[in-house]
CSV table of C-alpha atoms in Angstrom, one decimal:
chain,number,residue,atom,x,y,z
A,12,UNK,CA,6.4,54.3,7.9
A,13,UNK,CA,4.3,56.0,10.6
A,14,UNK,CA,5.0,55.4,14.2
A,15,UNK,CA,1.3,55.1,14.8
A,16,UNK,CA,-0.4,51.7,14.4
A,17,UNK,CA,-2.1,51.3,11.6
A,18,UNK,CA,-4.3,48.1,10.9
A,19,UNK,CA,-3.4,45.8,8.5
A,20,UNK,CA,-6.7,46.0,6.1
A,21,UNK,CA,-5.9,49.9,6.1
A,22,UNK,CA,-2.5,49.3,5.2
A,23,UNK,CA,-3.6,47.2,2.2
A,24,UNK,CA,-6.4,49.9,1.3
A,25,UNK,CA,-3.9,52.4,1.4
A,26,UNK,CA,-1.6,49.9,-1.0
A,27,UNK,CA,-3.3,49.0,-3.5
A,28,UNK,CA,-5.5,52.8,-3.9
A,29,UNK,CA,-1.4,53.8,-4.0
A,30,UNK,CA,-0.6,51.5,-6.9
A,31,UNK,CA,-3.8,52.4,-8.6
A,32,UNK,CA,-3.3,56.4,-8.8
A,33,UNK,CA,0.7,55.6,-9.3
A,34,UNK,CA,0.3,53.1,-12.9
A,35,UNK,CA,-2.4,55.0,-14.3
A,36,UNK,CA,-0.3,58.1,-13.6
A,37,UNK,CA,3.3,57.1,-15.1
A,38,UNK,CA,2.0,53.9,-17.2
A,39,UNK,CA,3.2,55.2,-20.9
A,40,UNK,CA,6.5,56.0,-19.3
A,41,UNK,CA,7.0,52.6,-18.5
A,42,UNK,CA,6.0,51.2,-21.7
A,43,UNK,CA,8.6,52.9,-23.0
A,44,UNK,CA,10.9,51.9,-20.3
A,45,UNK,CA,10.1,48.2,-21.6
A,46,UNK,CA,10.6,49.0,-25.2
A,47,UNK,CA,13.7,51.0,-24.5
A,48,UNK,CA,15.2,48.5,-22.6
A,49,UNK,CA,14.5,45.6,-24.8
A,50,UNK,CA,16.0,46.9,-27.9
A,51,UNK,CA,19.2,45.5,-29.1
A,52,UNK,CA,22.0,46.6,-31.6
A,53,UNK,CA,20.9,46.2,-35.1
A,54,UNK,CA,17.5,46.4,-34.2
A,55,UNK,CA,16.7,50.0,-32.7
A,56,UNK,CA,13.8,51.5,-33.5
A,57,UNK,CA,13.9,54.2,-31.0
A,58,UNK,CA,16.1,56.1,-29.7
A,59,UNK,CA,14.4,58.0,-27.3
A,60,UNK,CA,11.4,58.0,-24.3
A,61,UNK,CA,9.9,60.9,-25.9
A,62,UNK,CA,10.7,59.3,-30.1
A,63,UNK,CA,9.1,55.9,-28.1
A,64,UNK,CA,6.0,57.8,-27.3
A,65,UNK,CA,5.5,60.0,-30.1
A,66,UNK,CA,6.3,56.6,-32.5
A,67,UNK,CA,4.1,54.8,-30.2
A,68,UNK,CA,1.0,57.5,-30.3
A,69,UNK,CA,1.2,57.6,-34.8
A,70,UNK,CA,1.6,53.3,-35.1
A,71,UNK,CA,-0.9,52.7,-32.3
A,72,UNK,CA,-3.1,55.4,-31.4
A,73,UNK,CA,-2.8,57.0,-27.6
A,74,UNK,CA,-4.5,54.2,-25.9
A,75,UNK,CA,-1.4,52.2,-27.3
A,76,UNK,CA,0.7,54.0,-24.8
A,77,UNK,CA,-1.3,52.0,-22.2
A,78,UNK,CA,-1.1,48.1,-23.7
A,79,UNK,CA,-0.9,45.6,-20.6
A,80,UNK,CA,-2.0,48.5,-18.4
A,81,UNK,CA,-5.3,46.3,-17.4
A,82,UNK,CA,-2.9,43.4,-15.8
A,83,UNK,CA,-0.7,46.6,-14.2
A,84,UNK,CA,-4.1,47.7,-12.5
A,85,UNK,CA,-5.0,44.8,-11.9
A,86,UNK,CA,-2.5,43.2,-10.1
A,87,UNK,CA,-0.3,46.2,-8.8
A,88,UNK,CA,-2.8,46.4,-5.9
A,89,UNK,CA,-2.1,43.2,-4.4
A,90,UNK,CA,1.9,44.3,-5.2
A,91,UNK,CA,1.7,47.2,-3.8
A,92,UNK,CA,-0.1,46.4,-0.5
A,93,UNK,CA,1.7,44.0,0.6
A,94,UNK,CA,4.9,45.8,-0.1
A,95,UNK,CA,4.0,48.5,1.8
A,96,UNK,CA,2.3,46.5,4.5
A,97,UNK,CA,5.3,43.9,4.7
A,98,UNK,CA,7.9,46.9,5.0
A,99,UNK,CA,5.6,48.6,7.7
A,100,UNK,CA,5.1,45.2,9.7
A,101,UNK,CA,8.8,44.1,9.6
A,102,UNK,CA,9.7,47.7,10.8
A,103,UNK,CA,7.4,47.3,13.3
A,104,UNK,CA,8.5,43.7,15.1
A,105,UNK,CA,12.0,44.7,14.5
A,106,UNK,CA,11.6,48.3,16.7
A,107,UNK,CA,10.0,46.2,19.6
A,108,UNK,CA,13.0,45.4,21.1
A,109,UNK,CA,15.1,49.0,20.7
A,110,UNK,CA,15.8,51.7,18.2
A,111,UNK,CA,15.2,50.9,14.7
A,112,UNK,CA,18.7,51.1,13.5
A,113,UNK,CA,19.4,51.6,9.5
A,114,UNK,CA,20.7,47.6,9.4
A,115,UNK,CA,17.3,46.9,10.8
A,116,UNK,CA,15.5,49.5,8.3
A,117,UNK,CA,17.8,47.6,5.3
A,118,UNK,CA,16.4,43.8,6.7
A,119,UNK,CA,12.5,45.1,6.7
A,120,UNK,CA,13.0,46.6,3.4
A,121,UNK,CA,14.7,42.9,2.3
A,122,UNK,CA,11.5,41.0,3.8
A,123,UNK,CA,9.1,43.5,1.7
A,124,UNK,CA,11.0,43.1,-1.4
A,125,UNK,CA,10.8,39.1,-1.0
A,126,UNK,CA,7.1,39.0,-0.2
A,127,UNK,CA,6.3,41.3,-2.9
A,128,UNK,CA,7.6,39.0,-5.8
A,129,UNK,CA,4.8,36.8,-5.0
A,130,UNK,CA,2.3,38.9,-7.5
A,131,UNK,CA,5.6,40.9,-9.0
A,132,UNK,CA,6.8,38.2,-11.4
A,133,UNK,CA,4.0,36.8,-13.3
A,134,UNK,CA,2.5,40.8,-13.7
A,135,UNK,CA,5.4,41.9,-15.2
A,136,UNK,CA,5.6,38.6,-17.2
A,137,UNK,CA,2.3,39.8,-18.3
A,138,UNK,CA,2.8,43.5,-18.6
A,139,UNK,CA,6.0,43.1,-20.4
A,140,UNK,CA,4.6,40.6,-23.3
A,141,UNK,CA,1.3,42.9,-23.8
A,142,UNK,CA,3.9,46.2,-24.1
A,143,UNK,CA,6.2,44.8,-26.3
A,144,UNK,CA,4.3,43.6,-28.8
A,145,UNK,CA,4.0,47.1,-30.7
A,146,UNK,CA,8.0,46.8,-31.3
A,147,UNK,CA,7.7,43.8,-32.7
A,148,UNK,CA,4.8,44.7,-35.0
A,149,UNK,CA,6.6,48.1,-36.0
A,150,UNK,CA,10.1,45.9,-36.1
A,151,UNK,CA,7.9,44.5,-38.7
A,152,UNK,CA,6.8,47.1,-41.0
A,153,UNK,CA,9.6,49.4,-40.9
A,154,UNK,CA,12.7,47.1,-40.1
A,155,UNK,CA,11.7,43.6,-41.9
A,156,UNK,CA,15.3,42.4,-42.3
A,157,UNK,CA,15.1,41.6,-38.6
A,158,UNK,CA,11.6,39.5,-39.1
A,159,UNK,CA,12.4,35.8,-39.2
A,160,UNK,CA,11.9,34.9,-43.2
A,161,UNK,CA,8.5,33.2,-43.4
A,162,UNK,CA,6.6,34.0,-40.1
A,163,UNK,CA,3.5,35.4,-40.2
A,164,UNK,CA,2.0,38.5,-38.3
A,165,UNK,CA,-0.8,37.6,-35.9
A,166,UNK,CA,-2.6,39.4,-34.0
A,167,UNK,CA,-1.0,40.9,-30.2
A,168,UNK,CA,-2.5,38.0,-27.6
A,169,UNK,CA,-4.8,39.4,-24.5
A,170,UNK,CA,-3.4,38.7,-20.9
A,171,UNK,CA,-5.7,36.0,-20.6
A,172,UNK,CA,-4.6,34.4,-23.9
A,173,UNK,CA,-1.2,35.0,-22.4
A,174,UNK,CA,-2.1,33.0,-19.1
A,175,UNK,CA,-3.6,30.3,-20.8
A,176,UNK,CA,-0.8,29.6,-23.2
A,177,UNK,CA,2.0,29.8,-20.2
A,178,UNK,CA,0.0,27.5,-18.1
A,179,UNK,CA,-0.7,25.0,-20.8
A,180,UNK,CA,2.8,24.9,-22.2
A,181,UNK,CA,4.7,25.4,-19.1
A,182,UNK,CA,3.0,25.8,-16.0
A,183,UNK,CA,3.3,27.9,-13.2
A,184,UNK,CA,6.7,27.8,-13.9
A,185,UNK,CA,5.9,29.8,-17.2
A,186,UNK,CA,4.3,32.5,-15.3
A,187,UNK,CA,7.4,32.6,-13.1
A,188,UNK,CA,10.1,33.4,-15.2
A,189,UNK,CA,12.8,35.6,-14.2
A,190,UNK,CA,11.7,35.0,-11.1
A,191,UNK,CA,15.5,35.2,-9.7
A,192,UNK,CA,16.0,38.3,-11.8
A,193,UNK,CA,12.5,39.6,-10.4
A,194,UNK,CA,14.7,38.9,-6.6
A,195,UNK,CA,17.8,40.4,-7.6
A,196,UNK,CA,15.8,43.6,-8.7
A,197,UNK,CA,13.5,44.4,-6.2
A,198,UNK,CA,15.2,43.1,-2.9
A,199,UNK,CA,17.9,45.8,-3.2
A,200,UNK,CA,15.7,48.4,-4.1
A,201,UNK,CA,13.1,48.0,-1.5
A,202,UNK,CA,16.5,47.9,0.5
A,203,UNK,CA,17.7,51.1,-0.6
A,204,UNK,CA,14.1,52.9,-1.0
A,205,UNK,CA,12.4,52.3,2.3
A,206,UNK,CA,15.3,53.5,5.0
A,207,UNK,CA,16.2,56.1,2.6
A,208,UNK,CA,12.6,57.0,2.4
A,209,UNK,CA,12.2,56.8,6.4
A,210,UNK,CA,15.3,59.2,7.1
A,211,UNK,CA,14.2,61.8,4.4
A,212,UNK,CA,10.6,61.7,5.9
A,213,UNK,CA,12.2,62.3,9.3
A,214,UNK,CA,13.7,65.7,8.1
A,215,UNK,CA,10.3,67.2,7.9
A,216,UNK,CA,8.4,65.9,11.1
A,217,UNK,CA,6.9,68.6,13.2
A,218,UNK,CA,8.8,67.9,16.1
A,219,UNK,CA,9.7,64.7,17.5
A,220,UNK,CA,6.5,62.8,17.5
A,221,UNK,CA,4.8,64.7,15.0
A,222,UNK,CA,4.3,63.3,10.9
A,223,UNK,CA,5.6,65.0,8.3
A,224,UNK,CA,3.4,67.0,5.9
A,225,UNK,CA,2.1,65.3,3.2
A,226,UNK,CA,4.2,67.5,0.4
A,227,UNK,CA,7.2,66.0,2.4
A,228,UNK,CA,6.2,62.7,2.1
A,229,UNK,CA,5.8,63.0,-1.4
A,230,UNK,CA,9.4,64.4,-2.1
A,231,UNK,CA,10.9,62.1,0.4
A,232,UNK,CA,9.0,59.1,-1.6
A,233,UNK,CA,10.2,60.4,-4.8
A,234,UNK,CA,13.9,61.1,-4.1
A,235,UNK,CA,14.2,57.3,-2.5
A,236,UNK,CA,12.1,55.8,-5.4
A,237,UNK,CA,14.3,57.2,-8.3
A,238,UNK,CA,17.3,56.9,-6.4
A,239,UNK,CA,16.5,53.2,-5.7
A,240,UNK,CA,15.3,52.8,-9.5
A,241,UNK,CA,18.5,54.4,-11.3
A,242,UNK,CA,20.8,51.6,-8.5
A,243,UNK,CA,19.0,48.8,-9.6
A,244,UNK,CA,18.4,49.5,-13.4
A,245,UNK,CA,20.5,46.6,-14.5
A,246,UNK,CA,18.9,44.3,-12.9
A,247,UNK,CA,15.8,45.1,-14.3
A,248,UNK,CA,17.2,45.5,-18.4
A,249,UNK,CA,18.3,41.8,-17.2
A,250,UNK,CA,14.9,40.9,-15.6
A,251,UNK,CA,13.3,42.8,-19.2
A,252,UNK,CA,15.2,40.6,-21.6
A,253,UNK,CA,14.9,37.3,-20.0
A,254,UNK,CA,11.0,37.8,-19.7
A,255,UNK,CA,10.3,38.7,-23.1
A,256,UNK,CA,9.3,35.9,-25.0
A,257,UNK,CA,8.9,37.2,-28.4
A,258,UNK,CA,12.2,38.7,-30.6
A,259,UNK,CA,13.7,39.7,-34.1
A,260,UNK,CA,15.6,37.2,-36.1
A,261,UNK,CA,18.8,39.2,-35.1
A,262,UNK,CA,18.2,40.1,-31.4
A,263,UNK,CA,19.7,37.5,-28.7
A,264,UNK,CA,18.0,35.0,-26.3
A,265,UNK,CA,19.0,34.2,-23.1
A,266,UNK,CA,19.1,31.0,-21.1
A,267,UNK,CA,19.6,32.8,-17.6
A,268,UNK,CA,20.6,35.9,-15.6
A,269,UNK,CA,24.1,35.0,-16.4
A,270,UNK,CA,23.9,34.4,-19.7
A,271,UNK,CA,22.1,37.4,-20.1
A,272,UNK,CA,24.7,39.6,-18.5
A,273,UNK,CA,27.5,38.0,-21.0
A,274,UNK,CA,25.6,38.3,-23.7
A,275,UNK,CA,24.7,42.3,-23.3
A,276,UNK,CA,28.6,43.0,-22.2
A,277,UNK,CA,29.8,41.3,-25.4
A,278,UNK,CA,27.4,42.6,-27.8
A,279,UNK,CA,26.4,45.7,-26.8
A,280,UNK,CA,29.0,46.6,-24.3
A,281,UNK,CA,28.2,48.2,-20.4
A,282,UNK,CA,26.1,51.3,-21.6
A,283,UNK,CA,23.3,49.0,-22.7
A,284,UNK,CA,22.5,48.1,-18.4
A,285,UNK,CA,21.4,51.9,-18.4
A,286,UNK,CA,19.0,51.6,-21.0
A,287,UNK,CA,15.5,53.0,-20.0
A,288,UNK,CA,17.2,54.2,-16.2
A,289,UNK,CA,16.0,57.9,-17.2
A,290,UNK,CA,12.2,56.7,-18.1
A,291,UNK,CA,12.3,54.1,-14.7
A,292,UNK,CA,13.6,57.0,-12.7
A,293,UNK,CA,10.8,58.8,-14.0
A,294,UNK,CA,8.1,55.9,-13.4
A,295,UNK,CA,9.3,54.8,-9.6
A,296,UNK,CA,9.6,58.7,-8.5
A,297,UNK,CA,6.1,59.5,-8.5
A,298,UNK,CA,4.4,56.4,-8.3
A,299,UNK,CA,5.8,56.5,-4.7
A,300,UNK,CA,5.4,60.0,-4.1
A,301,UNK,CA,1.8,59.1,-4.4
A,302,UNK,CA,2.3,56.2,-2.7
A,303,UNK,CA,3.8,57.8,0.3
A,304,UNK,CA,1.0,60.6,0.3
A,305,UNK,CA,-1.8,58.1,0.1
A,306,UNK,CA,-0.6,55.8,2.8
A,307,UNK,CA,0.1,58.6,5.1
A,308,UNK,CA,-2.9,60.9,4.8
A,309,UNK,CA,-4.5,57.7,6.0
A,310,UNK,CA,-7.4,57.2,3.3
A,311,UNK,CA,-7.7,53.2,4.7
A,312,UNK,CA,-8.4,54.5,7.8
A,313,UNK,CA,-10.9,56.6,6.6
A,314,UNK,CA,-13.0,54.8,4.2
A,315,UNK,CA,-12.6,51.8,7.1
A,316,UNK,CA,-14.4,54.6,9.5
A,317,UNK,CA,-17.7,54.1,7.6
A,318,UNK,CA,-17.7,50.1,8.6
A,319,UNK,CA,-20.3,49.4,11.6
A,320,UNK,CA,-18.4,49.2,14.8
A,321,UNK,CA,-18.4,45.8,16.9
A,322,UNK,CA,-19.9,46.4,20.6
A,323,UNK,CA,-16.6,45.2,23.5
């Protein structure tokens, strides 16, 4: 991040106003990243981001493109502060004692991709029902031989139904599935995204201590973020499948990230851990473009300019 010192509440200002712009920017690209991902043989429906979208818009209307996008805005402020912040704080403690070498750039990228999980997990558990729910309805309708004989259609739960049911049934634990798949997703890519964004950034700096302008930030933040997206798209298909709680008659559960792996090699062979890398690539790219611009440009920093000074 920047070399100058930035206070923590600006950091999570600039976060979570980051994470706002970002979701409500690339969110029907990521629905269809969901629905593309969770599709199995036998049971494809789409066969495209742009079919998912177009499919999605004549079934459910255009605000369909954005189901579970109230827990995504929700919670993706919290996620996105403190992913940011813990990246720019680890970087930080780690440079106070020499030159912040690319191992040490790698180990505060590991420690943001750790913390962040904490509000990760159970919003994608969330985000990931809500969007899913018009496959199965339009599995319904148009595919019925892969509808469990007898079951009824009911109406797609709310986020807080969702909550409820999880916590009564399961616990916390319910809200925290996939959690190691959650781990094995965005440790590496924060891993991979944050040095590779720093040393792109670098590139465009006005000189040695000057920042780099804003439209650098933004392409630096982009080439990381889809770079980092398309390396780690098979953990997330993994992370996609073993989240999604409701499934055809003739599509596969899983009983854990192993499982899961087996399961897609056997049955739908090594092409199926790309599934939805084009539409993630697409998502990540600008939502940390924006990111990158927000958090630079400082908006924390100035919306914190308007609170009453304390007297020394």
């Amino acid at each position: 991040m920047a070399d100058k010192q930035i206070s923590l509440p600006a950091k999570l200002i600039n976060g979570g106003i980051a994470g706002l712009i970002g979701v409500t920017c690339v969110f029907p690209i990521d629905l269809a990243k969901t629905r593309l991902q969770n599709q199995q043989n036998g049971s494809r429906l789409y066969t495209s981001m742009s079919d998912c979208l177009i499919k999605t818009i004549r079934s459910e209307g255009y605000f369909g493109m954005y189901r579970g996008a109230a827990v995504n805005l929700t919670l993706v402020t919290p996620e996105k502060a403190i992913k940011l912040a813990a990246n720019d704080f680890f970087r930080h403690h780690l440079s106070k004692d020499g030159k912040l070498t690319l191992f040490k750039e790698m180990l505060a990228g590991c420690g943001a991709g750790t913390c962040q999980v904490i509000v990760t997990t159970p919003m994608e558990m969330l985000k990931i029902q809500l969007q899913d729910a018009g496959r199965i309805a339009a599995q319904r309708k148009l595919m019925p031989e892969t509808v469990a004989a007898g079951s009824v259609e009911t109406k797609s739960p709310t986020a807080m139904q969702l909550t409820r049911q999880l916590l009564r049934e399961k616990g916390i634990a319910g809200l925290y599935k996939g959690l190691g798949a959650t781990l094995l997703r965005d440790v590496p890519f924060s891993i991979i995204y944050f040095p590779l964004f720093a040393n792109l950034n670098n590139f465009g700096k006005r000189g040695i201590e000057g920042p780099a302008p804003f439209y650098v930030s933004f392409i630096s933040g982009c080439l990381a973020g889809s770079t980092a997206a398309v390396a780690v798209n098979p953990v997330d298909v993994i992370k996609t499948r073993l989240q999604s709680l409701n499934r055809g008659s003739t599509e596969d559960t899983y009983s854990g990230v192993t499982d899961c792996i087996s399961k897609i090699m056997r049955n739908e062979g090594p092409a199926a851990f790309l599934k939805g890398a084009y539409c993630r690539a697409l998502v990540i790219a600008p939502l940390f473009g924006i990111a990158q611009v927000v958090y630079f440009l400082g908006v924390g920093e100035f919306l914190l300019s308007f609170l009453p000074k304390k007297d020394n």
